[in-house]
Amino acid sequence: MNNITYEFINYKSKEFKEVSELRFKILFKPYNKIHKYDYDELDYSSIHLVGLDKGAVVAYSRMTNYNMNSKMTNIVVSEKYVGKGIGIEMLKRHKIKAKEFGVICLYLNARLDTINFYKKAGFQCKGNIFISEKSGLALQPMYFKIN
């Protein structure tokens, strides 16, 4: 989508309240495991990226532990914007940022219904599927080597 802009933000920015709402709506509310989700311990030390449509947050992702191996978490795109290349674009931008920090590998835990999306973005499955303690969902560990 041509009208989407992407910005790296701080967890103290005005957009972060919208980020919290979007994360809860997509990652937790449908599964009835958590009734409220605002911040977690990783928000304070992560690199946050938002996709904005006319200033409104429509996508979000974060990179944590930005050392040699960095984890991608909370990757979400608002339902109305799914399938428009926003998630792929956000991952591309995180890969560039990761390279700037000297990261050699990005990893994540994908919901089973998102594995093909991450494969399109260059991630590969690694290890066994496990059940998340936080969400109760089955997750597949995946990784991407930075060139």
PDB file of C-alpha atoms in Angstrom:
ATOM      1  CA  MET A   1       0.000   0.000   0.000  1.00  0.00           C
ATOM      2  CA  ASN A   2       1.488   3.300  -1.064  1.00  0.00           C
ATOM      3  CA  ASN A   3      -0.049   5.321   1.759  1.00  0.00           C
ATOM      4  CA  ILE A   4       1.559   3.284   4.578  1.00  0.00           C
ATOM      5  CA  THR A   5       4.523   4.913   6.284  1.00  0.00           C
ATOM      6  CA  TYR A   6       6.923   3.093   8.581  1.00  0.00           C
ATOM      7  CA  GLU A   7       8.591   4.514  11.673  1.00  0.00           C
ATOM      8  CA  PHE A   8      10.792   3.165  14.413  1.00  0.00           C
ATOM      9  CA  ILE A   9       9.309   4.471  17.656  1.00  0.00           C
ATOM     10  CA  ASN A  10      10.054   4.527  21.371  1.00  0.00           C
ATOM     11  CA  TYR A  11       7.749   2.762  23.842  1.00  0.00           C
ATOM     12  CA  LYS A  12       7.058   6.213  25.338  1.00  0.00           C
ATOM     13  CA  SER A  13       5.782   7.639  22.040  1.00  0.00           C
ATOM     14  CA  LYS A  14       2.163   8.645  21.537  1.00  0.00           C
ATOM     15  CA  GLU A  15       1.665   5.769  19.052  1.00  0.00           C
ATOM     16  CA  PHE A  16       2.499   3.134  21.644  1.00  0.00           C
ATOM     17  CA  LYS A  17      -0.982   3.209  23.222  1.00  0.00           C
ATOM     18  CA  GLU A  18      -2.368   2.170  19.812  1.00  0.00           C
ATOM     19  CA  VAL A  19       0.345  -0.491  19.608  1.00  0.00           C
ATOM     20  CA  SER A  20      -0.806  -1.992  22.916  1.00  0.00           C
ATOM     21  CA  GLU A  21      -4.419  -2.101  21.739  1.00  0.00           C
ATOM     22  CA  LEU A  22      -3.492  -3.698  18.388  1.00  0.00           C
ATOM     23  CA  ARG A  23      -1.269  -6.327  20.038  1.00  0.00           C
ATOM     24  CA  PHE A  24      -4.010  -7.302  22.479  1.00  0.00           C
ATOM     25  CA  LYS A  25      -6.726  -7.378  19.807  1.00  0.00           C
ATOM     26  CA  ILE A  26      -4.771  -9.692  17.488  1.00  0.00           C
ATOM     27  CA  LEU A  27      -2.441 -11.711  19.690  1.00  0.00           C
ATOM     28  CA  PHE A  28      -4.414 -12.345  22.856  1.00  0.00           C
ATOM     29  CA  LYS A  29      -8.119 -11.430  22.819  1.00  0.00           C
ATOM     30  CA  PRO A  30      -9.163 -14.125  20.282  1.00  0.00           C
ATOM     31  CA  TYR A  31      -7.665 -16.862  22.457  1.00  0.00           C
ATOM     32  CA  ASN A  32      -9.123 -15.803  25.842  1.00  0.00           C
ATOM     33  CA  LYS A  33      -5.901 -16.474  27.732  1.00  0.00           C
ATOM     34  CA  ILE A  34      -5.189 -12.890  28.831  1.00  0.00           C
ATOM     35  CA  HIS A  35      -7.829 -10.260  29.604  1.00  0.00           C
ATOM     36  CA  LYS A  36      -5.597  -7.194  29.439  1.00  0.00           C
ATOM     37  CA  TYR A  37      -2.192  -6.565  27.903  1.00  0.00           C
ATOM     38  CA  ASP A  38      -0.424  -3.221  27.961  1.00  0.00           C
ATOM     39  CA  TYR A  39       3.325  -3.596  28.342  1.00  0.00           C
ATOM     40  CA  ASP A  40       5.741  -6.361  29.073  1.00  0.00           C
ATOM     41  CA  GLU A  41       9.326  -6.404  30.291  1.00  0.00           C
ATOM     42  CA  LEU A  42      10.693  -6.365  26.719  1.00  0.00           C
ATOM     43  CA  ASP A  43       8.979  -3.120  25.695  1.00  0.00           C
ATOM     44  CA  TYR A  44      11.561  -1.037  27.513  1.00  0.00           C
ATOM     45  CA  SER A  45      14.560  -2.496  25.715  1.00  0.00           C
ATOM     46  CA  SER A  46      13.202  -3.357  22.254  1.00  0.00           C
ATOM     47  CA  ILE A  47      13.289  -1.700  18.865  1.00  0.00           C
ATOM     48  CA  HIS A  48       9.680  -0.948  17.875  1.00  0.00           C
ATOM     49  CA  LEU A  49       8.457  -0.486  14.295  1.00  0.00           C
ATOM     50  CA  VAL A  50       4.993   0.705  13.332  1.00  0.00           C
ATOM     51  CA  GLY A  51       3.132   0.853  10.050  1.00  0.00           C
ATOM     52  CA  LEU A  52       0.967   3.966   9.886  1.00  0.00           C
ATOM     53  CA  ASP A  53      -1.989   4.816   7.679  1.00  0.00           C
ATOM     54  CA  LYS A  54      -2.739   8.543   7.950  1.00  0.00           C
ATOM     55  CA  GLY A  55      -1.110   8.543  11.379  1.00  0.00           C
ATOM     56  CA  ALA A  56      -3.046   5.549  12.755  1.00  0.00           C
ATOM     57  CA  VAL A  57      -1.114   2.423  13.774  1.00  0.00           C
ATOM     58  CA  VAL A  58      -2.125  -0.462  11.495  1.00  0.00           C
ATOM     59  CA  ALA A  59       0.909  -2.728  11.993  1.00  0.00           C
ATOM     60  CA  TYR A  60       3.562  -3.349  14.596  1.00  0.00           C
ATOM     61  CA  SER A  61       6.625  -5.469  15.234  1.00  0.00           C
ATOM     62  CA  ARG A  62       9.534  -5.404  17.627  1.00  0.00           C
ATOM     63  CA  MET A  63      13.071  -6.698  17.767  1.00  0.00           C
ATOM     64  CA  THR A  64      14.513  -7.624  21.148  1.00  0.00           C
ATOM     65  CA  ASN A  65      17.941  -8.644  22.417  1.00  0.00           C
ATOM     66  CA  TYR A  66      19.623  -6.916  19.513  1.00  0.00           C
ATOM     67  CA  ASN A  67      22.949  -8.628  19.811  1.00  0.00           C
ATOM     68  CA  MET A  68      24.245 -11.448  17.591  1.00  0.00           C
ATOM     69  CA  ASN A  69      20.890 -13.233  17.757  1.00  0.00           C
ATOM     70  CA  SER A  70      17.785 -11.066  17.990  1.00  0.00           C
ATOM     71  CA  LYS A  71      14.215 -12.114  18.538  1.00  0.00           C
ATOM     72  CA  MET A  72      11.239 -10.792  16.585  1.00  0.00           C
ATOM     73  CA  THR A  73       8.057 -10.612  18.660  1.00  0.00           C
ATOM     74  CA  ASN A  74       4.537  -9.187  18.557  1.00  0.00           C
ATOM     75  CA  ILE A  75       4.375  -9.031  14.763  1.00  0.00           C
ATOM     76  CA  VAL A  76       0.839  -7.876  13.951  1.00  0.00           C
ATOM     77  CA  VAL A  77      -1.060  -6.314  11.066  1.00  0.00           C
ATOM     78  CA  SER A  78      -4.613  -5.032  11.482  1.00  0.00           C
ATOM     79  CA  GLU A  79      -7.134  -7.383   9.839  1.00  0.00           C
ATOM     80  CA  LYS A  80      -8.145  -4.766   7.271  1.00  0.00           C
ATOM     81  CA  TYR A  81      -4.511  -4.520   6.041  1.00  0.00           C
ATOM     82  CA  VAL A  82      -3.551  -8.214   5.922  1.00  0.00           C
ATOM     83  CA  GLY A  83      -2.349  -9.446   2.531  1.00  0.00           C
ATOM     84  CA  LYS A  84      -1.120  -6.049   1.342  1.00  0.00           C
ATOM     85  CA  GLY A  85       2.633  -6.623   1.845  1.00  0.00           C
ATOM     86  CA  ILE A  86       2.893  -4.606   5.060  1.00  0.00           C
ATOM     87  CA  GLY A  87       4.218  -7.457   7.211  1.00  0.00           C
ATOM     88  CA  ILE A  88       6.873  -8.346   4.629  1.00  0.00           C
ATOM     89  CA  GLU A  89       7.930  -4.697   4.390  1.00  0.00           C
ATOM     90  CA  MET A  90       8.218  -4.452   8.153  1.00  0.00           C
ATOM     91  CA  LEU A  91      10.389  -7.560   8.308  1.00  0.00           C
ATOM     92  CA  LYS A  92      12.622  -6.117   5.563  1.00  0.00           C
ATOM     93  CA  ARG A  93      13.110  -2.975   7.635  1.00  0.00           C
ATOM     94  CA  HIS A  94      13.927  -4.995  10.738  1.00  0.00           C
ATOM     95  CA  LYS A  95      16.487  -7.007   8.760  1.00  0.00           C
ATOM     96  CA  ILE A  96      18.202  -3.768   7.707  1.00  0.00           C
ATOM     97  CA  LYS A  97      18.168  -2.471  11.292  1.00  0.00           C
ATOM     98  CA  ALA A  98      19.468  -5.826  12.551  1.00  0.00           C
ATOM     99  CA  LYS A  99      22.379  -5.665  10.125  1.00  0.00           C
ATOM    100  CA  GLU A 100      23.222  -2.159  11.415  1.00  0.00           C
ATOM    101  CA  PHE A 101      23.514  -3.638  14.931  1.00  0.00           C
ATOM    102  CA  GLY A 102      25.695  -6.535  13.767  1.00  0.00           C
ATOM    103  CA  VAL A 103      22.978  -9.128  14.290  1.00  0.00           C
ATOM    104  CA  ILE A 104      23.699 -12.387  12.473  1.00  0.00           C
ATOM    105  CA  CYS A 105      20.393 -14.183  13.056  1.00  0.00           C
ATOM    106  CA  LEU A 106      16.779 -13.192  13.664  1.00  0.00           C
ATOM    107  CA  TYR A 107      14.487 -15.727  15.269  1.00  0.00           C
ATOM    108  CA  LEU A 108      10.806 -15.896  16.184  1.00  0.00           C
ATOM    109  CA  ASN A 109       8.063 -18.251  17.269  1.00  0.00           C
ATOM    110  CA  ALA A 110       5.358 -18.409  14.616  1.00  0.00           C
ATOM    111  CA  ARG A 111       1.749 -19.389  15.123  1.00  0.00           C
ATOM    112  CA  LEU A 112       1.076 -22.409  12.906  1.00  0.00           C
ATOM    113  CA  ASP A 113      -1.214 -20.405  10.616  1.00  0.00           C
ATOM    114  CA  THR A 114       1.597 -17.895   9.931  1.00  0.00           C
ATOM    115  CA  ILE A 115       4.454 -20.270   9.067  1.00  0.00           C
ATOM    116  CA  ASN A 116       4.017 -19.824   5.297  1.00  0.00           C
ATOM    117  CA  PHE A 117       4.099 -16.029   5.673  1.00  0.00           C
ATOM    118  CA  TYR A 118       7.446 -16.221   7.457  1.00  0.00           C
ATOM    119  CA  LYS A 119       8.781 -18.688   4.912  1.00  0.00           C
ATOM    120  CA  LYS A 120       7.965 -16.110   2.191  1.00  0.00           C
ATOM    121  CA  ALA A 121      10.016 -13.605   4.209  1.00  0.00           C
ATOM    122  CA  GLY A 122      12.987 -16.005   4.181  1.00  0.00           C
ATOM    123  CA  PHE A 123      12.615 -17.580   7.626  1.00  0.00           C
ATOM    124  CA  GLN A 124      13.205 -21.313   8.066  1.00  0.00           C
ATOM    125  CA  CYS A 125      11.670 -23.700  10.596  1.00  0.00           C
ATOM    126  CA  LYS A 126      14.005 -24.914  13.306  1.00  0.00           C
ATOM    127  CA  GLY A 127      13.211 -27.243  16.179  1.00  0.00           C
ATOM    128  CA  ASN A 128       9.919 -28.649  17.368  1.00  0.00           C
ATOM    129  CA  ILE A 129       6.519 -27.052  17.759  1.00  0.00           C
ATOM    130  CA  PHE A 130       5.758 -26.130  21.373  1.00  0.00           C
ATOM    131  CA  ILE A 131       2.866 -24.681  23.372  1.00  0.00           C
ATOM    132  CA  SER A 132       3.255 -21.066  24.553  1.00  0.00           C
ATOM    133  CA  GLU A 133       2.723 -20.576  28.270  1.00  0.00           C
ATOM    134  CA  LYS A 134       1.485 -17.024  27.663  1.00  0.00           C
ATOM    135  CA  SER A 135      -1.058 -17.635  24.880  1.00  0.00           C
ATOM    136  CA  GLY A 136      -1.630 -21.396  24.990  1.00  0.00           C
ATOM    137  CA  LEU A 137      -1.004 -21.541  21.219  1.00  0.00           C
ATOM    138  CA  ALA A 138       1.160 -24.000  19.311  1.00  0.00           C
ATOM    139  CA  LEU A 139       4.246 -22.195  17.998  1.00  0.00           C
ATOM    140  CA  GLN A 140       6.992 -23.101  15.519  1.00  0.00           C
ATOM    141  CA  PRO A 141      10.495 -21.724  16.122  1.00  0.00           C
ATOM    142  CA  MET A 142      11.897 -20.099  12.963  1.00  0.00           C
ATOM    143  CA  TYR A 143      15.073 -18.200  12.048  1.00  0.00           C
ATOM    144  CA  PHE A 144      16.589 -15.967   9.373  1.00  0.00           C
ATOM    145  CA  LYS A 145      20.340 -15.567   8.796  1.00  0.00           C
ATOM    146  CA  ILE A 146      21.412 -11.971   8.097  1.00  0.00           C
ATOM    147  CA  ASN A 147      23.879 -11.740   5.205  1.00  0.00           C
TER     148      ASN A 147
END
